[in-house]
CSV table of C-alpha atoms in Angstrom, one decimal:
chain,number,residue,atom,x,y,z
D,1,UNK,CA,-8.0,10.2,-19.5
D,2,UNK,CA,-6.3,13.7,-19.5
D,3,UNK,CA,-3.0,14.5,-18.1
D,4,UNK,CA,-4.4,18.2,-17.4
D,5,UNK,CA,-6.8,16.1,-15.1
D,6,UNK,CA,-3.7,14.4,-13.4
D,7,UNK,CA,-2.1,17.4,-12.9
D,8,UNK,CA,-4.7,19.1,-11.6
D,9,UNK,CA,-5.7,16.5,-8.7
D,10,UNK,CA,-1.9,15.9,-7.9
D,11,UNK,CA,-1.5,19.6,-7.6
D,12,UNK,CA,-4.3,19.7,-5.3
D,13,UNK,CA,-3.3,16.8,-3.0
D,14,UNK,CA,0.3,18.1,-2.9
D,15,UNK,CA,-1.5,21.5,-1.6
D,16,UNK,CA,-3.4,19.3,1.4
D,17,UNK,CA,-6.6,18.6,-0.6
D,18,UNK,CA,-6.1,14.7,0.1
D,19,UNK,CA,-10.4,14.2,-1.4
D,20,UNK,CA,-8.3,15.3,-4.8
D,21,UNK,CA,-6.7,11.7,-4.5
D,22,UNK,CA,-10.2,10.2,-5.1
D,23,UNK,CA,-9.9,11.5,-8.8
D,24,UNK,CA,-6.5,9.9,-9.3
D,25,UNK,CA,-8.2,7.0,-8.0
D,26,UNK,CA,-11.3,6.4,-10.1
D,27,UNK,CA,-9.4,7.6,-13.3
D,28,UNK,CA,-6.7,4.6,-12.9
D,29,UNK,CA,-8.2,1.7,-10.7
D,30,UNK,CA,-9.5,0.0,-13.8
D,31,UNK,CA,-5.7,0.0,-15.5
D,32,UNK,CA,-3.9,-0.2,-12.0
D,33,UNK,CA,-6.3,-3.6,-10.7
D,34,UNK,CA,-6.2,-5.1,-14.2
D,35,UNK,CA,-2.2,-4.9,-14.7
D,36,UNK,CA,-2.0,-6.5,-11.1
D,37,UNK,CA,-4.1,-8.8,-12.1
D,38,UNK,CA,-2.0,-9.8,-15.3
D,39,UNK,CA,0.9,-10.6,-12.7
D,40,UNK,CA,-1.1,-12.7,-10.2
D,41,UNK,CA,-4.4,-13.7,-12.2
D,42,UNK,CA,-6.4,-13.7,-8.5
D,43,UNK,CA,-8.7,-10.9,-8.5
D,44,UNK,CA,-8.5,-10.7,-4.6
D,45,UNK,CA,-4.8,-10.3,-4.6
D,46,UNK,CA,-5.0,-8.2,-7.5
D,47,UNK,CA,-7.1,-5.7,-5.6
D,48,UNK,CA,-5.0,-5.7,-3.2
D,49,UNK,CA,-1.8,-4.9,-4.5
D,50,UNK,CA,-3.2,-2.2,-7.0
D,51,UNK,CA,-4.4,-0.6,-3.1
D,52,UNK,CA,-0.6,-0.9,-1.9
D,53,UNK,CA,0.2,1.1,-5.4
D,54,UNK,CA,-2.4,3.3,-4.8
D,55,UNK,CA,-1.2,4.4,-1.2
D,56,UNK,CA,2.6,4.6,-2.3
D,57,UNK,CA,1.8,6.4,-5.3
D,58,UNK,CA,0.1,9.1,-2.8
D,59,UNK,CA,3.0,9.1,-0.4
D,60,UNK,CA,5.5,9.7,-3.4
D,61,UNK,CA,3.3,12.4,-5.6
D,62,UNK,CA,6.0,15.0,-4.8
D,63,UNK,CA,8.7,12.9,-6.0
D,64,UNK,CA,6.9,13.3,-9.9
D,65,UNK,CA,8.9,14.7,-12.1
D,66,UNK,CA,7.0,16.9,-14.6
D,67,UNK,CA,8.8,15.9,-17.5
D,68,UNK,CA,7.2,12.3,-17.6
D,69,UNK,CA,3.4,11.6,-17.9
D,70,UNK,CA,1.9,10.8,-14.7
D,71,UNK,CA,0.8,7.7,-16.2
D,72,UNK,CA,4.0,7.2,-17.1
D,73,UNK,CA,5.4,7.6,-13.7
D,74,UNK,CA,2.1,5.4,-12.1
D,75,UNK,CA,2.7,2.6,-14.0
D,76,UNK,CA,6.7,2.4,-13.4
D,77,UNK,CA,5.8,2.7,-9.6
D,78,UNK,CA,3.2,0.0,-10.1
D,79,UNK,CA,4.9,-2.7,-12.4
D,80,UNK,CA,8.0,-2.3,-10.0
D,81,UNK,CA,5.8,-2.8,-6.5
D,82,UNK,CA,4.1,-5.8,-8.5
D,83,UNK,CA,7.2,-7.2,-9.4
D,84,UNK,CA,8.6,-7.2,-6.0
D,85,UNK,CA,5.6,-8.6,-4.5
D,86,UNK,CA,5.5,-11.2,-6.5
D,87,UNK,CA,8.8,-12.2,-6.2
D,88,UNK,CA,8.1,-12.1,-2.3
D,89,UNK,CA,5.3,-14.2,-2.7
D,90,UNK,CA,5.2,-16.2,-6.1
D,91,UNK,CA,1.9,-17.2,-7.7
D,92,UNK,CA,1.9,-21.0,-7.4
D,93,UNK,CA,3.5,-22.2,-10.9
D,94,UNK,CA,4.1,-25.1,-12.5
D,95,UNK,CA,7.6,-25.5,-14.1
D,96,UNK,CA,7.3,-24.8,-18.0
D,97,UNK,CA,8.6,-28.6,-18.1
D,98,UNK,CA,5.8,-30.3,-16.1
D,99,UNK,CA,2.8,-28.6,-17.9
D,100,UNK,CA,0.9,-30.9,-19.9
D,101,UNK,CA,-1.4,-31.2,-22.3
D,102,UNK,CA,-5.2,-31.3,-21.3
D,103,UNK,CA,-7.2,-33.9,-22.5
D,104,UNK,CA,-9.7,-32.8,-25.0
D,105,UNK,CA,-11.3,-35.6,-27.0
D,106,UNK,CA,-13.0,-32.9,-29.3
D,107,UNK,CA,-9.4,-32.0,-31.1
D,108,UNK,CA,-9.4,-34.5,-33.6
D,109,UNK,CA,-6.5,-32.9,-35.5
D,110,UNK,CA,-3.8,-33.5,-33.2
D,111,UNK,CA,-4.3,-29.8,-31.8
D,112,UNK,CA,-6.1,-28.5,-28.8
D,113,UNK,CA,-9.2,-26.6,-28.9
D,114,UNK,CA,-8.7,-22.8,-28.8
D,115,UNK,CA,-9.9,-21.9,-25.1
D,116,UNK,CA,-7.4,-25.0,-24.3
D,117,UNK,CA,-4.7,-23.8,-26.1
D,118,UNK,CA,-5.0,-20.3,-24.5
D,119,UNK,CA,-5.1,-21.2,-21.4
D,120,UNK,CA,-1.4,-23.7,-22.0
D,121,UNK,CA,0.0,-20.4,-23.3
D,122,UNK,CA,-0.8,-18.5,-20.2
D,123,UNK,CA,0.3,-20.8,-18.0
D,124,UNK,CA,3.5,-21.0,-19.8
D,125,UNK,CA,4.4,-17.7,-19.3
D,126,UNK,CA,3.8,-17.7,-15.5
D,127,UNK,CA,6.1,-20.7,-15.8
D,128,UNK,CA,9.0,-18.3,-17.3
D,129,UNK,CA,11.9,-16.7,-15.2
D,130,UNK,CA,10.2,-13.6,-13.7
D,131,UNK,CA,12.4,-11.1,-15.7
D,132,UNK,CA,11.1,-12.6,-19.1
D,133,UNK,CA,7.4,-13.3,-18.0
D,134,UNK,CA,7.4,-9.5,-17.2
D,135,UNK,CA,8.9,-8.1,-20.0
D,136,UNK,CA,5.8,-10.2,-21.9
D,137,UNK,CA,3.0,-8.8,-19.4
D,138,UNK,CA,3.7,-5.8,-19.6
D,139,UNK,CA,4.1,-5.7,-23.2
D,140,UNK,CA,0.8,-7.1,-23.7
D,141,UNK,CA,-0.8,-4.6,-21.5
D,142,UNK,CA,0.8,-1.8,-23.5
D,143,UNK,CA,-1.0,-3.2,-26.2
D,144,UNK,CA,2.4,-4.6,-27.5
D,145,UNK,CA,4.0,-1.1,-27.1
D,146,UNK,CA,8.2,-1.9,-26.7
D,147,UNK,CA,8.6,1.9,-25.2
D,148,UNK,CA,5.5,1.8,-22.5
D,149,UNK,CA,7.0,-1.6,-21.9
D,150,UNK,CA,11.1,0.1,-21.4
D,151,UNK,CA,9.1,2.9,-19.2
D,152,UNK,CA,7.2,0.8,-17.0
D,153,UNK,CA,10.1,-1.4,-16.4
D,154,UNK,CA,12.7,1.2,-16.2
D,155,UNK,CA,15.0,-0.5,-19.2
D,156,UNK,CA,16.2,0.3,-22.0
D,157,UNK,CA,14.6,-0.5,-25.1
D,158,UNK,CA,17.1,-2.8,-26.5
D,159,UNK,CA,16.8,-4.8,-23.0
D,160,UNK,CA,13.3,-5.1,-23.3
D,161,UNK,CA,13.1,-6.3,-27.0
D,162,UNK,CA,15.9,-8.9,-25.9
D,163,UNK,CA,14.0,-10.6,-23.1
D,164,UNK,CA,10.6,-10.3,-25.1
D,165,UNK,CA,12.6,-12.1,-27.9
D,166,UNK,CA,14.4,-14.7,-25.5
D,167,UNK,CA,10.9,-15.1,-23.7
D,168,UNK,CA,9.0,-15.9,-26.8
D,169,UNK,CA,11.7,-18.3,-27.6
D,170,UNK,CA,12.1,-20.1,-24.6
D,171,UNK,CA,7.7,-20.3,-25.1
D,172,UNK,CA,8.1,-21.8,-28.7
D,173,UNK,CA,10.5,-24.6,-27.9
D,174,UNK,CA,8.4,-25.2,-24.6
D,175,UNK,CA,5.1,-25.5,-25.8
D,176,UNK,CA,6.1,-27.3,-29.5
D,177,UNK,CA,5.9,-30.6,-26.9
D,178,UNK,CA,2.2,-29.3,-25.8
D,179,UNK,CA,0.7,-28.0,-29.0
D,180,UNK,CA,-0.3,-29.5,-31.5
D,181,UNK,CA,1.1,-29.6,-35.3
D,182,UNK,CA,-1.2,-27.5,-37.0
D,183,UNK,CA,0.0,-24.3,-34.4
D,184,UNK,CA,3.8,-25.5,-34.5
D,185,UNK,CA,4.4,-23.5,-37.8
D,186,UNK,CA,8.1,-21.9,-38.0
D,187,UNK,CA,8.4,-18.5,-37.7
D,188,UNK,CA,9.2,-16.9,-40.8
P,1,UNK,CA,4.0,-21.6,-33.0
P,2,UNK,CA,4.5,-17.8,-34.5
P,3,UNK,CA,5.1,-14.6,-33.0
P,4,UNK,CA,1.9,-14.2,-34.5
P,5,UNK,CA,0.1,-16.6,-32.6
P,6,UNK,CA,1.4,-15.4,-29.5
P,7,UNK,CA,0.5,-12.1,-29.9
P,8,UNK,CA,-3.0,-12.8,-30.6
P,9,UNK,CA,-3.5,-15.2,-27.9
P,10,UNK,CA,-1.6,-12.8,-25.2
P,11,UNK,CA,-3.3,-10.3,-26.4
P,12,UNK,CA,-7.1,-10.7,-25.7
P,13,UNK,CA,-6.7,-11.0,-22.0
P,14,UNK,CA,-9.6,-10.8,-20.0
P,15,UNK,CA,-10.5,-7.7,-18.4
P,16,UNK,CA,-12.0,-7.5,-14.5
P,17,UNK,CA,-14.0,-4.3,-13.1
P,18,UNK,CA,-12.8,-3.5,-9.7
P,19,UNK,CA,-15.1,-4.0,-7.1
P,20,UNK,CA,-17.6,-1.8,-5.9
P,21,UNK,CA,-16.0,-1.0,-2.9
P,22,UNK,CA,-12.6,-0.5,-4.2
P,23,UNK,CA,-12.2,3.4,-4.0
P,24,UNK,CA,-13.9,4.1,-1.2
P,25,UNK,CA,-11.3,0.9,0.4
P,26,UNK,CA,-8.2,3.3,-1.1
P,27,UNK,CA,-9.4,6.7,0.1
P,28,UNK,CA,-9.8,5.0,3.9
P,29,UNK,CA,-6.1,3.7,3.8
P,30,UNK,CA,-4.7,7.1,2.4
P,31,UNK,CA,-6.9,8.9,5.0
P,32,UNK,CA,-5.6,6.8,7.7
P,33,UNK,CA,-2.1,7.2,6.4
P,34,UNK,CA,-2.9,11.2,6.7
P,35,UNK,CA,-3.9,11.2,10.2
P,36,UNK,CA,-1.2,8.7,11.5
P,37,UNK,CA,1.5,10.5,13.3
P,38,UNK,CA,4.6,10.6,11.4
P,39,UNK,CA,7.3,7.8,12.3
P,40,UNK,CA,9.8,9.0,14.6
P,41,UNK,CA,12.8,9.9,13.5
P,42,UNK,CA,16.4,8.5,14.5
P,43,UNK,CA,17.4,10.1,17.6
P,44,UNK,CA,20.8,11.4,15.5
P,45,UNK,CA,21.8,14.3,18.2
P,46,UNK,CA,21.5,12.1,21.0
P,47,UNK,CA,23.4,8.8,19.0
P,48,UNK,CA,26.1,11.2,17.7
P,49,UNK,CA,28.4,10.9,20.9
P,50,UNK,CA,27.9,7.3,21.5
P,51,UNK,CA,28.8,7.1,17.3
P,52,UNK,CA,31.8,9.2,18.2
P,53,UNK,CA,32.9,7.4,21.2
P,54,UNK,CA,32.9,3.9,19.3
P,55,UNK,CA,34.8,5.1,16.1
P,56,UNK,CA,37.4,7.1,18.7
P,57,UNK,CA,37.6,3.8,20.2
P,58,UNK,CA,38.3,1.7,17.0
P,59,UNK,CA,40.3,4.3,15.8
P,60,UNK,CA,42.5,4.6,18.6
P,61,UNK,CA,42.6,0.1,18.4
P,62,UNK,CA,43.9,0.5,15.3
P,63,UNK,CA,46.2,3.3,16.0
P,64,UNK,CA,47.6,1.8,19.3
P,65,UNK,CA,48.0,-1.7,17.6
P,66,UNK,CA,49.7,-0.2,14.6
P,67,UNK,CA,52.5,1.6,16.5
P,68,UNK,CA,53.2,-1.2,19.2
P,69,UNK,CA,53.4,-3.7,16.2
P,70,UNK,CA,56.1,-1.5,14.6
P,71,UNK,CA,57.8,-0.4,17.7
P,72,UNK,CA,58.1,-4.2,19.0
P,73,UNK,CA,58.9,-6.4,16.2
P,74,UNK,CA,60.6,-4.8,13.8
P,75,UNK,CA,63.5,-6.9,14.1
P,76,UNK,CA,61.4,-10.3,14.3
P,77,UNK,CA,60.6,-12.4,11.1
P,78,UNK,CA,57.2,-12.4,9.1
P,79,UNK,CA,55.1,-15.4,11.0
P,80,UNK,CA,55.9,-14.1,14.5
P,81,UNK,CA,55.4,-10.6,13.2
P,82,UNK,CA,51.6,-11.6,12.9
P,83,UNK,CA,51.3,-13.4,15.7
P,84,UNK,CA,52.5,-10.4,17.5
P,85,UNK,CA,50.3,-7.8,15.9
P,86,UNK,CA,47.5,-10.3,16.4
P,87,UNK,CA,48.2,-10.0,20.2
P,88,UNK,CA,48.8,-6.4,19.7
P,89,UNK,CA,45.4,-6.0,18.4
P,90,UNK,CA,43.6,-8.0,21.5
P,91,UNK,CA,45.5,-5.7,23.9
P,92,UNK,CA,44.5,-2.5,22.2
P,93,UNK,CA,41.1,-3.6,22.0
P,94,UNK,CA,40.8,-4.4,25.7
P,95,UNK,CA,42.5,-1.5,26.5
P,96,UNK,CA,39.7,0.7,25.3
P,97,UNK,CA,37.2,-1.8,26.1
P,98,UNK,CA,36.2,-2.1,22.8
P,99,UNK,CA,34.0,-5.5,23.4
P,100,UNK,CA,31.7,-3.2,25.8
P,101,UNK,CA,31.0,-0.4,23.2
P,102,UNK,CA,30.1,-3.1,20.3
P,103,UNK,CA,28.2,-4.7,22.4
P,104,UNK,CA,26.5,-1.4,23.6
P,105,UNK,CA,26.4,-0.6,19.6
P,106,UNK,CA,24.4,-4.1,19.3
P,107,UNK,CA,22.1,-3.3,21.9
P,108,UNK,CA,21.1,-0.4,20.8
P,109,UNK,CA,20.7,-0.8,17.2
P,110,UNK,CA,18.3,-4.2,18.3
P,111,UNK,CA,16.2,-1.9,20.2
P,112,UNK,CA,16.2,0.5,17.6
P,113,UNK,CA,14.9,-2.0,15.1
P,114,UNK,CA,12.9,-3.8,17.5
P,115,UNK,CA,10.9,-0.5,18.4
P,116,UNK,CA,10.8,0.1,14.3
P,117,UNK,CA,9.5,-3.5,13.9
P,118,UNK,CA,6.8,-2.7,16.7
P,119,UNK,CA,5.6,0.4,14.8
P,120,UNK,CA,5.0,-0.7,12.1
P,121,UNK,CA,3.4,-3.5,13.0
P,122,UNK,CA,0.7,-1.4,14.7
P,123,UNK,CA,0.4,0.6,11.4
């Protein structure tokens, strides 16, 4: 993905081309739906929203400053029009108290299968207060990159690393009742 | 469980495609967005001398209730000095008919955002 490319196709929008949008469009609908769908995990919705980002991102293109990437500035307008949504309308939850462990006769060792496992983890950080479980989507979608992460959600560094930290924790002491013993190992 | 173990499970998420349809679905709502009509501004020239009536209005309230408080109880004690501004203050704002230009200022800001509401409901 080149950011001569971006450039190019926001220069010609902002001169009336509005077909030049279609570039923008194909380049970042496979990042745009798929960090949607890390907020809501419902494809439908996910399409959805990444749509609403798409058409506010085209009514604000002359509000982007040259000095950040236009990725940079896509995914900040993104994360914080996901964020919002979701706040307006929550993804149904469980509390990170009431999750429980599934039944899986196979996990002999006191531990759950992996698949089963994964899936506990995930649903325990859409149980988290919204301002941690975001700070760990996003950083996860920035392939566990602390400045994309400060970018996307305006922050500061320090801010970010703090909630990923107090997310993580508040994770660890939750799950240690779900998991089993051979995956509670203490961070060294 | 370690950091370790978080970051390898959080990690691997699954990836979706968007749908077939997706861009073409985009490109239909920014066209439409194009060729709507663009939302009509605040009427600002012709609100400004309503605006300026109702802050003369509750200027002049507060000016005419300041200077009758001073001028009429200066020599009475603290309780029935409020009771008397109090007073003061519902006779000023009579006198200009301030309840008719709030509620004009009520009105009008309800149509204003019932008309908004209206619009963009049909967008």
């Amino acid at each position: 993905m080149s950011a001569a490319a971006d450039q190019a196709a926001v220069e010609k929008v902002l001169a009336g081309d509005t077909s030049a949008f279609e570039d923008i469009v194909r380049r970042w609908q496979g990042p745009l739906v798929n960090l949607a769908y890390r907020f809501c995990r419902d494809r439908d919705r996910a399409e959805e929203m990444a749509q609403e980002a798409f058409l506010r991102t085209y009514r604000s293109l002359a509000n982007w400053r040259r000095e950040a990437a236009f990725s940079t500035w896509l995914f900040a307008l993104a994360t914080n029009l996901y964020c919002s949504e979701l706040r307006r309308i929550p993804v149904r939850t469980v509390r990170l108290d009431d999750i429980v462990e599934p039944k899986d006769g196979r996990a002999v060792d006191g531990g759950l299968e992996e698949e089963d496992q994964d899936r506990v983890v995930r649903r325990a950080v859409f149980a988290l207060p919204p301002k941690y479980r975001e700070a760990l989507i996003l950083f996860y979608f920035h392939e566990m990159d602390v400045a994309s992460t400060a970018r996307s959600l305006a922050l500061p560094e320090g801010t970010v690393k703090a909630r990923l930290s107090r997310g993580r924790e508040m994770l660890r002491s939750k799950l240690s009742k779900q998991l089993g013993e051979p995956l509670l190992r203490k961070e060294t | 469980m370690r950091q370790d173990d978080f970051d390898s499970i959080l990690s691997k998420d699954e990836e979706i495609i968007p749908s077939s349809g997706f861009v073409v679905s985009v490109m239909d709502a920014v066209r439409h967005e194009t060729e709507a009509p663009p939302p009509i501004p605040f009427p600002w020239k012709r609100a400004l001398p309503g605006l300026s009536a109702a802050g003369f209005a509750l200027v002049s309230v507060f000016v005419v209730g300041i200077t009758l408080f001073i001028g009429e109880t200066a020599t009475q004690p603290l309780p029935a000095k409020l009771l008397s501004a109090f007073a003061l203050i519902f006779q000023g704002w009579n006198a200009v008919g301030a309840s008719w230009i709030v509620l004009a200022l009520v009105l009008s800001l309800a149509s204003v955002k019932l008309s908004r509401h209206f619009v963009s409901d049909k967008a």
